[in-house]
mmCIF file with all atom_site columns, C-alpha atoms in Angstrom:
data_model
loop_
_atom_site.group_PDB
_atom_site.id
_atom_site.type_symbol
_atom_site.label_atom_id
_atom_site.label_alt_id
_atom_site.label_comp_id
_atom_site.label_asym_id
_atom_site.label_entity_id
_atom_site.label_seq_id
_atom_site.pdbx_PDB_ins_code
_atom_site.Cartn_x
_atom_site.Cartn_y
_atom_site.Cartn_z
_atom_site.occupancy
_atom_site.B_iso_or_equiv
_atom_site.pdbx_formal_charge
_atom_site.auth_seq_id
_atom_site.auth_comp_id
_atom_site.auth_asym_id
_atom_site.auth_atom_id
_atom_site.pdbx_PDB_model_num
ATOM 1   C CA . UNK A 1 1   ? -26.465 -16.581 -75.336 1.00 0.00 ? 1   UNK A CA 1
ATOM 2   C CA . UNK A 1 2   ? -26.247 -12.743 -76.497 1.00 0.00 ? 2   UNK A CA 1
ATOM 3   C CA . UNK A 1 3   ? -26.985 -10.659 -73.474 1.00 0.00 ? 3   UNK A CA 1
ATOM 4   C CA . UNK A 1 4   ? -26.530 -7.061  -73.504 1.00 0.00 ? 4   UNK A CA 1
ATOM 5   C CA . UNK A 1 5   ? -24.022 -5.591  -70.824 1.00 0.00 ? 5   UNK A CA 1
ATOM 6   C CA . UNK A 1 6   ? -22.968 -2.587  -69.379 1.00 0.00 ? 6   UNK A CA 1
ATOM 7   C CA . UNK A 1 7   ? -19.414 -1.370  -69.786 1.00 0.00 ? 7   UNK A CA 1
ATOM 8   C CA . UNK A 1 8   ? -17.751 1.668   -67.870 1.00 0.00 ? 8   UNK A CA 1
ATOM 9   C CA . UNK A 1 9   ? -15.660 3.666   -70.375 1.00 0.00 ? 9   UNK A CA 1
ATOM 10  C CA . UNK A 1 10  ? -12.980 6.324   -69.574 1.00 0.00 ? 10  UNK A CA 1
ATOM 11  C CA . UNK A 1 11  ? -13.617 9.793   -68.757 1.00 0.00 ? 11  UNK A CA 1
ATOM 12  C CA . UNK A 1 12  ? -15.428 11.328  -72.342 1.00 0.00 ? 12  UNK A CA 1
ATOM 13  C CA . UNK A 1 13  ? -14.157 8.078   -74.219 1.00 0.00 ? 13  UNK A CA 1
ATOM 14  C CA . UNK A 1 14  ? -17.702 7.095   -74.897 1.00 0.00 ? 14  UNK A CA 1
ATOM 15  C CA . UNK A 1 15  ? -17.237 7.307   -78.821 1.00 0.00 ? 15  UNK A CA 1
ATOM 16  C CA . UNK A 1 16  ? -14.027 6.237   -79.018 1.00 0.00 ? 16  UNK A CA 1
ATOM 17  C CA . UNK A 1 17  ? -15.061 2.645   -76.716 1.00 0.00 ? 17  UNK A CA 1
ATOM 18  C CA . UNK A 1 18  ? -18.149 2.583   -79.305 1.00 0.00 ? 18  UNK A CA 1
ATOM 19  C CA . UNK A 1 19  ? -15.936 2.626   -82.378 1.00 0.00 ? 19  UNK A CA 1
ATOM 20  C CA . UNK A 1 20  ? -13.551 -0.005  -81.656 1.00 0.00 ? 20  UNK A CA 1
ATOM 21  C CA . UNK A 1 21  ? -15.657 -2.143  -80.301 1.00 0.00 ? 21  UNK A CA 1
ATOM 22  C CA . UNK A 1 22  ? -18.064 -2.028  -83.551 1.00 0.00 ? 22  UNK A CA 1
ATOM 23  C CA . UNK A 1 23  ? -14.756 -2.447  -85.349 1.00 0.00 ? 23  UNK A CA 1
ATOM 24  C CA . UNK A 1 24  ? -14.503 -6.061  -83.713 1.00 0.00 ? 24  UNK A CA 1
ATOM 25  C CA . UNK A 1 25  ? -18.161 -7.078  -84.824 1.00 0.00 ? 25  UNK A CA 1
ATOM 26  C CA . UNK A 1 26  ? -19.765 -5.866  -81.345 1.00 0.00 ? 26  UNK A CA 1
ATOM 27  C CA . UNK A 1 27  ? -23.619 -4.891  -80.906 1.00 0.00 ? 27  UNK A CA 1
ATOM 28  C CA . UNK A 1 28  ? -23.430 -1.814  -78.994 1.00 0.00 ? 28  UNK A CA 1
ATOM 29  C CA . UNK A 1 29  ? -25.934 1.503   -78.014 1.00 0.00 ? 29  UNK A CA 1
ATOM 30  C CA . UNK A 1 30  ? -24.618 4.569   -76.252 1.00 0.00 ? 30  UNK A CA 1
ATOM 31  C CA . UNK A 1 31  ? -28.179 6.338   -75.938 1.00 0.00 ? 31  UNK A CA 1
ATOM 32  C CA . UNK A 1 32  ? -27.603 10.083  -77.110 1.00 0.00 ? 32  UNK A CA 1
ATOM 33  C CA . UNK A 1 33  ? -29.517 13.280  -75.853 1.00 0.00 ? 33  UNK A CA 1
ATOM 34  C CA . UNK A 1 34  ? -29.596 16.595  -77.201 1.00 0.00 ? 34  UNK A CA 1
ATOM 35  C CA . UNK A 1 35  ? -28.126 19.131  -74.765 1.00 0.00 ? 35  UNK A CA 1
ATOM 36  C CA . UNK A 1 36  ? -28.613 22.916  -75.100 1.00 0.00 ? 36  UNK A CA 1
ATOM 37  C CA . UNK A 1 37  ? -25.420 25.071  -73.994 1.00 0.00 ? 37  UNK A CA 1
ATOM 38  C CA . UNK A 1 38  ? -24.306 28.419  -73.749 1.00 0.00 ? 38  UNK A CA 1
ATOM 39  C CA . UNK A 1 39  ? -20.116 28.370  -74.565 1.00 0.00 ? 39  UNK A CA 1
ATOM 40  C CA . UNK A 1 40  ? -18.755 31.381  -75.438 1.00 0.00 ? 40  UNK A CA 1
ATOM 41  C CA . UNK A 1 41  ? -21.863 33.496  -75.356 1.00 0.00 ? 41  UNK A CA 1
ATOM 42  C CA . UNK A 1 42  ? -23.190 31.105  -78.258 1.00 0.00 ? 42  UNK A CA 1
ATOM 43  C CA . UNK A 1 43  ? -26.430 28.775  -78.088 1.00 0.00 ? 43  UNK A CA 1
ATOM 44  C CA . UNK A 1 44  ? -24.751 25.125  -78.883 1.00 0.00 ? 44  UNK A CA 1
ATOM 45  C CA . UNK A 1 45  ? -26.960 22.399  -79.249 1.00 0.00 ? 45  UNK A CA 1
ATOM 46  C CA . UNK A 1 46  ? -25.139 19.175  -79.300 1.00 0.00 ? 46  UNK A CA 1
ATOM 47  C CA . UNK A 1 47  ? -25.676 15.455  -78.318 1.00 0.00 ? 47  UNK A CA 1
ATOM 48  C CA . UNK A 1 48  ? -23.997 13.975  -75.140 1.00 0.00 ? 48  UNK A CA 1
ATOM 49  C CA . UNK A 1 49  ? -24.439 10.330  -73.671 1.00 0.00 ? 49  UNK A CA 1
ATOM 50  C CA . UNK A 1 50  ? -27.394 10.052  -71.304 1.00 0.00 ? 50  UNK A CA 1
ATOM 51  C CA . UNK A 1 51  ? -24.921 8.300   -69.327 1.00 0.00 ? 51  UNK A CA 1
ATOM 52  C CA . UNK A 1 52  ? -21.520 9.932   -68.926 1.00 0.00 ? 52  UNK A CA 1
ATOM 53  C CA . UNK A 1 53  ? -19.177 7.021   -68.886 1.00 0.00 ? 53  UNK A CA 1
ATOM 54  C CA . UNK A 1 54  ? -21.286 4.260   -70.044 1.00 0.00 ? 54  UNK A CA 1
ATOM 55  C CA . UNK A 1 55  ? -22.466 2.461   -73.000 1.00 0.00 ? 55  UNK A CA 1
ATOM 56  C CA . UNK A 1 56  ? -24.269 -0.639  -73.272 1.00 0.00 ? 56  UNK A CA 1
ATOM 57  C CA . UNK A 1 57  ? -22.728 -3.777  -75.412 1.00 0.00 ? 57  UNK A CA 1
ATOM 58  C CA . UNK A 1 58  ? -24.459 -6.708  -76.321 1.00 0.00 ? 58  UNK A CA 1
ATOM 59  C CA . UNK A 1 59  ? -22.176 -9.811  -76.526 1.00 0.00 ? 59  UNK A CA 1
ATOM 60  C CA . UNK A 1 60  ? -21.778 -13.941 -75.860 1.00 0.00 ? 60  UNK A CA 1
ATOM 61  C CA . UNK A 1 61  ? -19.417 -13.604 -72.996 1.00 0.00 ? 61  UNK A CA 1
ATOM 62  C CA . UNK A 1 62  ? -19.238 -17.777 -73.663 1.00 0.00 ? 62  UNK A CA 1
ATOM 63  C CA . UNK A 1 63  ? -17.926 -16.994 -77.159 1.00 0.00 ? 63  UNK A CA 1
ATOM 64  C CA . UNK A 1 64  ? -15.908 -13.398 -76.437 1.00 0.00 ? 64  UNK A CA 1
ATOM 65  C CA . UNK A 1 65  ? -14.048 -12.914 -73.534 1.00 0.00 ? 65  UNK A CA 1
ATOM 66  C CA . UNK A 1 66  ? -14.616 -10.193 -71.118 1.00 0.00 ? 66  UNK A CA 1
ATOM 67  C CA . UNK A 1 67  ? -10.694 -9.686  -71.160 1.00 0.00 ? 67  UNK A CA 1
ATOM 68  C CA . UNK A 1 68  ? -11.153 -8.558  -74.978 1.00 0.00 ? 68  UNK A CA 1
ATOM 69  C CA . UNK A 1 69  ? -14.166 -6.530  -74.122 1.00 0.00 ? 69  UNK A CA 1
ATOM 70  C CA . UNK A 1 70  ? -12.074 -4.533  -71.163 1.00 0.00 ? 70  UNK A CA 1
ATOM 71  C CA . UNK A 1 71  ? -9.175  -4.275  -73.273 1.00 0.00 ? 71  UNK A CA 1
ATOM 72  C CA . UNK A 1 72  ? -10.836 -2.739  -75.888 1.00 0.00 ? 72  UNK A CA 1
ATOM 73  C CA . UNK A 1 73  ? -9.451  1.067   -75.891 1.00 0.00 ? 73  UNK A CA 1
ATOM 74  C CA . UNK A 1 74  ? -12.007 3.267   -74.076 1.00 0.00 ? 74  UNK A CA 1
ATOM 75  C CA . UNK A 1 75  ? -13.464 0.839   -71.846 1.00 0.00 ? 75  UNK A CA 1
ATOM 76  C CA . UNK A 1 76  ? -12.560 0.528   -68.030 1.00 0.00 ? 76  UNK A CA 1
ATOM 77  C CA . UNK A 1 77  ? -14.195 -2.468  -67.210 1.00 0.00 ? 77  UNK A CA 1
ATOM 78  C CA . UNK A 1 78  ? -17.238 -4.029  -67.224 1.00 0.00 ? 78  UNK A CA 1
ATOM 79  C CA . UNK A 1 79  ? -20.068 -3.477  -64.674 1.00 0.00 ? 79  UNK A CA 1
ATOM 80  C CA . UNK A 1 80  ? -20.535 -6.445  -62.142 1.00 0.00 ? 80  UNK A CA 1
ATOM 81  C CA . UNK A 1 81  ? -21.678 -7.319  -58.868 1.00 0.00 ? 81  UNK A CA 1
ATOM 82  C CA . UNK A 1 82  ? -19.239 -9.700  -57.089 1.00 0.00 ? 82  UNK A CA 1
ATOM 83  C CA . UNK A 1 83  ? -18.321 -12.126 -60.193 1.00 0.00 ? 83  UNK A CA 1
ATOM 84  C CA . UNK A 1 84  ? -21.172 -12.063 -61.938 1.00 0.00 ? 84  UNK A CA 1
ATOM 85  C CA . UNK A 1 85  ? -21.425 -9.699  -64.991 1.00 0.00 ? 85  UNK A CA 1
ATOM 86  C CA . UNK A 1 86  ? -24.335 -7.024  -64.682 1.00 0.00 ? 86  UNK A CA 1
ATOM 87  C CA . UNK A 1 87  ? -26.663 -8.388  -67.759 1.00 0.00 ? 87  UNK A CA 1
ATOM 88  C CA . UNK A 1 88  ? -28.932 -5.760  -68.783 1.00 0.00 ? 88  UNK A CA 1
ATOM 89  C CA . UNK A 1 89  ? -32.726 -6.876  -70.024 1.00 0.00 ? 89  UNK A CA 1
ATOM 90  C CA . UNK A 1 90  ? -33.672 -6.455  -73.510 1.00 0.00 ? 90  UNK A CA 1
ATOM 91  C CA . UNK A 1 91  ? -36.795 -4.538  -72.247 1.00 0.00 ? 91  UNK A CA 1
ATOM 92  C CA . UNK A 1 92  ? -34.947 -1.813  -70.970 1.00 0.00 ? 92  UNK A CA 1
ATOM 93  C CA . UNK A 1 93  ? -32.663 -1.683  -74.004 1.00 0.00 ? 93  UNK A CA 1
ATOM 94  C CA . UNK A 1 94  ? -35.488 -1.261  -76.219 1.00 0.00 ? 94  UNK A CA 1
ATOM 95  C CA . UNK A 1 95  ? -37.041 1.396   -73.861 1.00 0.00 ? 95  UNK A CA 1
ATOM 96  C CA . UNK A 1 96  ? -34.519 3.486   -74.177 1.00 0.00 ? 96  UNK A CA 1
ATOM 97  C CA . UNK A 1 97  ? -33.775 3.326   -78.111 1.00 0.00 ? 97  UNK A CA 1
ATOM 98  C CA . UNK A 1 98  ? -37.649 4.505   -78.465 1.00 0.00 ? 98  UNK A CA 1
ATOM 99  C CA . UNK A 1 99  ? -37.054 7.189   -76.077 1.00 0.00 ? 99  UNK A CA 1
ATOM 100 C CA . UNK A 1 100 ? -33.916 8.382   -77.684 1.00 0.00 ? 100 UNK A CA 1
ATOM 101 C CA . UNK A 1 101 ? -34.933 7.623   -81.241 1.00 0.00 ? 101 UNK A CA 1
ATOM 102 C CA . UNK A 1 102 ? -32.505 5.891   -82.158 1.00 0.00 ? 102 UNK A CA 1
ATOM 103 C CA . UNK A 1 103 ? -32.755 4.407   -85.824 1.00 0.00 ? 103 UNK A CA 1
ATOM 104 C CA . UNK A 1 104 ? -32.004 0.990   -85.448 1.00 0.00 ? 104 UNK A CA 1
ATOM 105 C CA . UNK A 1 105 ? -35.836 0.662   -84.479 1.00 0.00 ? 105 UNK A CA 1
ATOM 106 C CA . UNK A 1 106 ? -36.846 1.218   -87.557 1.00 0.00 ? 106 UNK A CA 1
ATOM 107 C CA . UNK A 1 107 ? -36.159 -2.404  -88.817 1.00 0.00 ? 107 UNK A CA 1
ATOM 108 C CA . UNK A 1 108 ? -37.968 -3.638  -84.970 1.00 0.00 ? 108 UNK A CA 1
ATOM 109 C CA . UNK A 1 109 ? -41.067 -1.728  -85.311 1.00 0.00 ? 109 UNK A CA 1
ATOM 110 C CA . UNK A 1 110 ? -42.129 -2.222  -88.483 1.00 0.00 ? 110 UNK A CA 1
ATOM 111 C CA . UNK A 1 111 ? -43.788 -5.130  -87.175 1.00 0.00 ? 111 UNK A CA 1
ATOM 112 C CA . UNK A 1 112 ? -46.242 -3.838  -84.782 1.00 0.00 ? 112 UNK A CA 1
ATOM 113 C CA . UNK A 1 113 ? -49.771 -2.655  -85.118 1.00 0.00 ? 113 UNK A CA 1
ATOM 114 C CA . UNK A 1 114 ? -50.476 0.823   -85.211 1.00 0.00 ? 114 UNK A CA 1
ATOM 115 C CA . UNK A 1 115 ? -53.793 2.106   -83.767 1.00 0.00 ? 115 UNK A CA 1
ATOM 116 C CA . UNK A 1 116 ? -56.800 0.715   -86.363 1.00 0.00 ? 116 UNK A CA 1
ATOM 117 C CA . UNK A 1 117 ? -54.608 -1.974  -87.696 1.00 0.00 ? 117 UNK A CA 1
ATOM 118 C CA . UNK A 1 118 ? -56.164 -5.280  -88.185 1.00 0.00 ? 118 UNK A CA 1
ATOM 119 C CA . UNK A 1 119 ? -55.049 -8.057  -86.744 1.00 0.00 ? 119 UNK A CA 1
ATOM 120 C CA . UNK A 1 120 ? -55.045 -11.872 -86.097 1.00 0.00 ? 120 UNK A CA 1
ATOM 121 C CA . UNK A 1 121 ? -55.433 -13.870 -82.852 1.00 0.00 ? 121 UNK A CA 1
ATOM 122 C CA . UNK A 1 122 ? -53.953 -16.849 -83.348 1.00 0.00 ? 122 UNK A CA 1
ATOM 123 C CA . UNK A 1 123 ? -53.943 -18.227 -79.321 1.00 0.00 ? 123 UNK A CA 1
ATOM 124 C CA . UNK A 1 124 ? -56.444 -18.218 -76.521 1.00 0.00 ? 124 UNK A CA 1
ATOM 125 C CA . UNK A 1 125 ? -60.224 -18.985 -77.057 1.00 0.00 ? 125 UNK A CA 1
ATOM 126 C CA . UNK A 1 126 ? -60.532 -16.389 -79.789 1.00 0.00 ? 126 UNK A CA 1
ATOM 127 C CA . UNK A 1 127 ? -57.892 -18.036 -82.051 1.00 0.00 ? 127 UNK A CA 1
ATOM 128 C CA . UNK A 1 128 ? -58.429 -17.544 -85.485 1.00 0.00 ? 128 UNK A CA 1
ATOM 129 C CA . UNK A 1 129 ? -60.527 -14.532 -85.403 1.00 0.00 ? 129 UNK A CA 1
ATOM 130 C CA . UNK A 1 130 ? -59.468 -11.415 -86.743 1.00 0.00 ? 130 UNK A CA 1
ATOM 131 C CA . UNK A 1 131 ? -59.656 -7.901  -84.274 1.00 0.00 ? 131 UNK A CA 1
ATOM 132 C CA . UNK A 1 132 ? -58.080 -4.242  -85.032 1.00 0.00 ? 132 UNK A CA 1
ATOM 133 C CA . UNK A 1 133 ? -55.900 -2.990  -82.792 1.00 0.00 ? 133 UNK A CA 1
ATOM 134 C CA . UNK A 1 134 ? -56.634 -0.075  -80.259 1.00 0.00 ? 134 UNK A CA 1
ATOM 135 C CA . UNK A 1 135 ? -53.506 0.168   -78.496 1.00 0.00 ? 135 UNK A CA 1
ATOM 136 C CA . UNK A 1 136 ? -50.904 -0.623  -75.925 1.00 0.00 ? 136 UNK A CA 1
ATOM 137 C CA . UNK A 1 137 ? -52.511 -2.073  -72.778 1.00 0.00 ? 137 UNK A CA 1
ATOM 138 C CA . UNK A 1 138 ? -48.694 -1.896  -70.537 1.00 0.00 ? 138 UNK A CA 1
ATOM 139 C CA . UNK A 1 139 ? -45.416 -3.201  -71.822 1.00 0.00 ? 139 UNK A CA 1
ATOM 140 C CA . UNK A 1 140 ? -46.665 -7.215  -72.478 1.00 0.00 ? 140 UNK A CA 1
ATOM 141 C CA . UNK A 1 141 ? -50.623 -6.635  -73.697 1.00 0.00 ? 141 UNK A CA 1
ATOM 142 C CA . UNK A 1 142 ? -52.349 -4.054  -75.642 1.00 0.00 ? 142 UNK A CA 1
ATOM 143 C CA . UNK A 1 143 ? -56.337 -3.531  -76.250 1.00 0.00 ? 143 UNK A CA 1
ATOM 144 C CA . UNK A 1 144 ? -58.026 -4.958  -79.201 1.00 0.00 ? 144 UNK A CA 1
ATOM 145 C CA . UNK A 1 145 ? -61.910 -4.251  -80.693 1.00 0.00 ? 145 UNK A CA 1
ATOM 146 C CA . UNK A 1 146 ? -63.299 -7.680  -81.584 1.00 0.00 ? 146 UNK A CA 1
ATOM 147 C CA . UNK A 1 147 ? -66.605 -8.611  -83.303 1.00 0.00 ? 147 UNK A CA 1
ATOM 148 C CA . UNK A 1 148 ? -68.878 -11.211 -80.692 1.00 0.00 ? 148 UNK A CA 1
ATOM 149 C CA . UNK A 1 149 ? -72.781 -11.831 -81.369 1.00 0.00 ? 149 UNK A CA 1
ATOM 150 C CA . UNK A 1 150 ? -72.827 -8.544  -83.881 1.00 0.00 ? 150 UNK A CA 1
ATOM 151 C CA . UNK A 1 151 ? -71.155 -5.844  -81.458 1.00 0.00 ? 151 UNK A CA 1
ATOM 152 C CA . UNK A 1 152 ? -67.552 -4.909  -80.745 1.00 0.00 ? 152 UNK A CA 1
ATOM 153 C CA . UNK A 1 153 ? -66.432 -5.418  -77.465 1.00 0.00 ? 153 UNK A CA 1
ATOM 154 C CA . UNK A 1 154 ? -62.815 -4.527  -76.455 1.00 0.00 ? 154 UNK A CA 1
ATOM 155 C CA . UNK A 1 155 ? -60.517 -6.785  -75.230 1.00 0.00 ? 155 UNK A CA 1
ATOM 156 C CA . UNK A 1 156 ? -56.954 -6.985  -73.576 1.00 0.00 ? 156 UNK A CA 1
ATOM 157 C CA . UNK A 1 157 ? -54.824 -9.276  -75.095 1.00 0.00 ? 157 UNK A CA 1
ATOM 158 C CA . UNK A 1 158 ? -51.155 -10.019 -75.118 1.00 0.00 ? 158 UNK A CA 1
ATOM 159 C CA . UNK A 1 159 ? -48.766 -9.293  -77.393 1.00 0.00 ? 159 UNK A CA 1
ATOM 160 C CA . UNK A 1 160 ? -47.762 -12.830 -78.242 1.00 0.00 ? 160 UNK A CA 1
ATOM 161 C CA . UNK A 1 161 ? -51.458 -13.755 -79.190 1.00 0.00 ? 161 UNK A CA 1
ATOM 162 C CA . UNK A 1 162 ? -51.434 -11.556 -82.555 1.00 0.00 ? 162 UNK A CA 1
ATOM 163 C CA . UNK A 1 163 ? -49.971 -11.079 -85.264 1.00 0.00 ? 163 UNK A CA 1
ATOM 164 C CA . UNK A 1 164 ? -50.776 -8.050  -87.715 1.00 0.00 ? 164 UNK A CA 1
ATOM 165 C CA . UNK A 1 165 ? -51.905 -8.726  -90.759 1.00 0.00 ? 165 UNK A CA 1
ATOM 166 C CA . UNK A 1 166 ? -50.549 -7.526  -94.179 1.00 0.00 ? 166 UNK A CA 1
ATOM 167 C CA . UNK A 1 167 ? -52.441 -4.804  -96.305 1.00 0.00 ? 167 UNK A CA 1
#
C-alpha cells in the first residue's frame, strides 16, 4: 500500500534527494516557501524547504525497499520510531500542498465544489436530492443549502455524501 514517508536528507541536499529519487519513478513533495533576504546589501527573494533537511516520499515499502530509498544520493535515512517507518497521513500531505501552492493540486481540486455550486446527495436520508454548496464545515463535512417544505434550510453534511454536479 502507497504510504507517504518522511526521509532525512543531507545538509542542503534537499533538491538533489528530490531529483534522483523522481528519476527512479518516486512520488515525492519537498514543500517550498518564499524567503526574503538581505545578501550583499541586495533584497533576494528565493524559495527554501519549509523543512531544512526533509522531504516527504510516497512509496510501497512492500514493493521498494527502504535500502534503495536510503541509498538514494541525498538521503540519510528514513524517519522511524524503533522499527517501524514514520508513515505520514495523506491529510497532512494535502494540507500542506494547499498551503504552499503547490501545482500538483490542480488535477485534485478540480473536483470539489466551490461556494454556490450545486450539488448531489447521494447517501443519508436526503439521497437523491440536489443542494448547493455553502462551504467547508472542518476538514471531513462542509455546509450545504437544501430545499425542505418550500424553504432552504442549511445543513452539514460530509464530504463523502456529495458529489458536484457538472455544468
Amino acid at each position: 500500500m502507497l504510504n507517504w514517508y518522511l526521509a532525512h536528507c543531507r545538509p542542503r541536499e534537499e533538491e538533489r534527494a528530490l531529483l534522483h529519487l523522481e528519476n527512479q519513478g518516486v512520488e515525492c513533495f519537498c514543500p517550498l516557501i518564499e524567503v526574503k533576504r538581505i545578501i550583499r546589501g541586495k533584497r533576494i527573494v528565493r524559495n527554501e524547504a519549509l523543512f531544512s533537511g526533509y522531504l516527504f516520499l510516497r512509496a510501497n515499502l512492500k514493493e521498494t525497499s527502504a535500502t534503495t530509498l536510503r541509498s538514494t544520493r541525498g538521503v540519510r535515512n528514513l524517519v522511524r520510531f524503533g522499527e517501524e517507518f514514520c508513515a505520514v497521513p495523506d491529510e497532512l500531505i494535502f494540507e500542506l500542498m494547499c498551503r504552499t501552492g503547490d501545482p500538483r493540486l490542480g488535477d485534485k481540486l478540480s473536483d470539489l465544489p466551490s461556494a454556490g455550486d450545486k450539488v448531489s446527495i447521494h447517501s443519508g436520508p436526503f439521497a437523491g436530492m440536489e443542494a448547493i454548496y455553502q462551504e467547508a464545515d472542518g476538514d471531513n463535512r462542509a455546509m450545504l443549502l437544501i430545499t425542505l417544505l418550500q424553504s432552504q434550510t442549511r445543513g452539514s453534511f460530509a464530504n463523502t455524501d456529495f458529489t458536484r454536479l457538472p455544468e
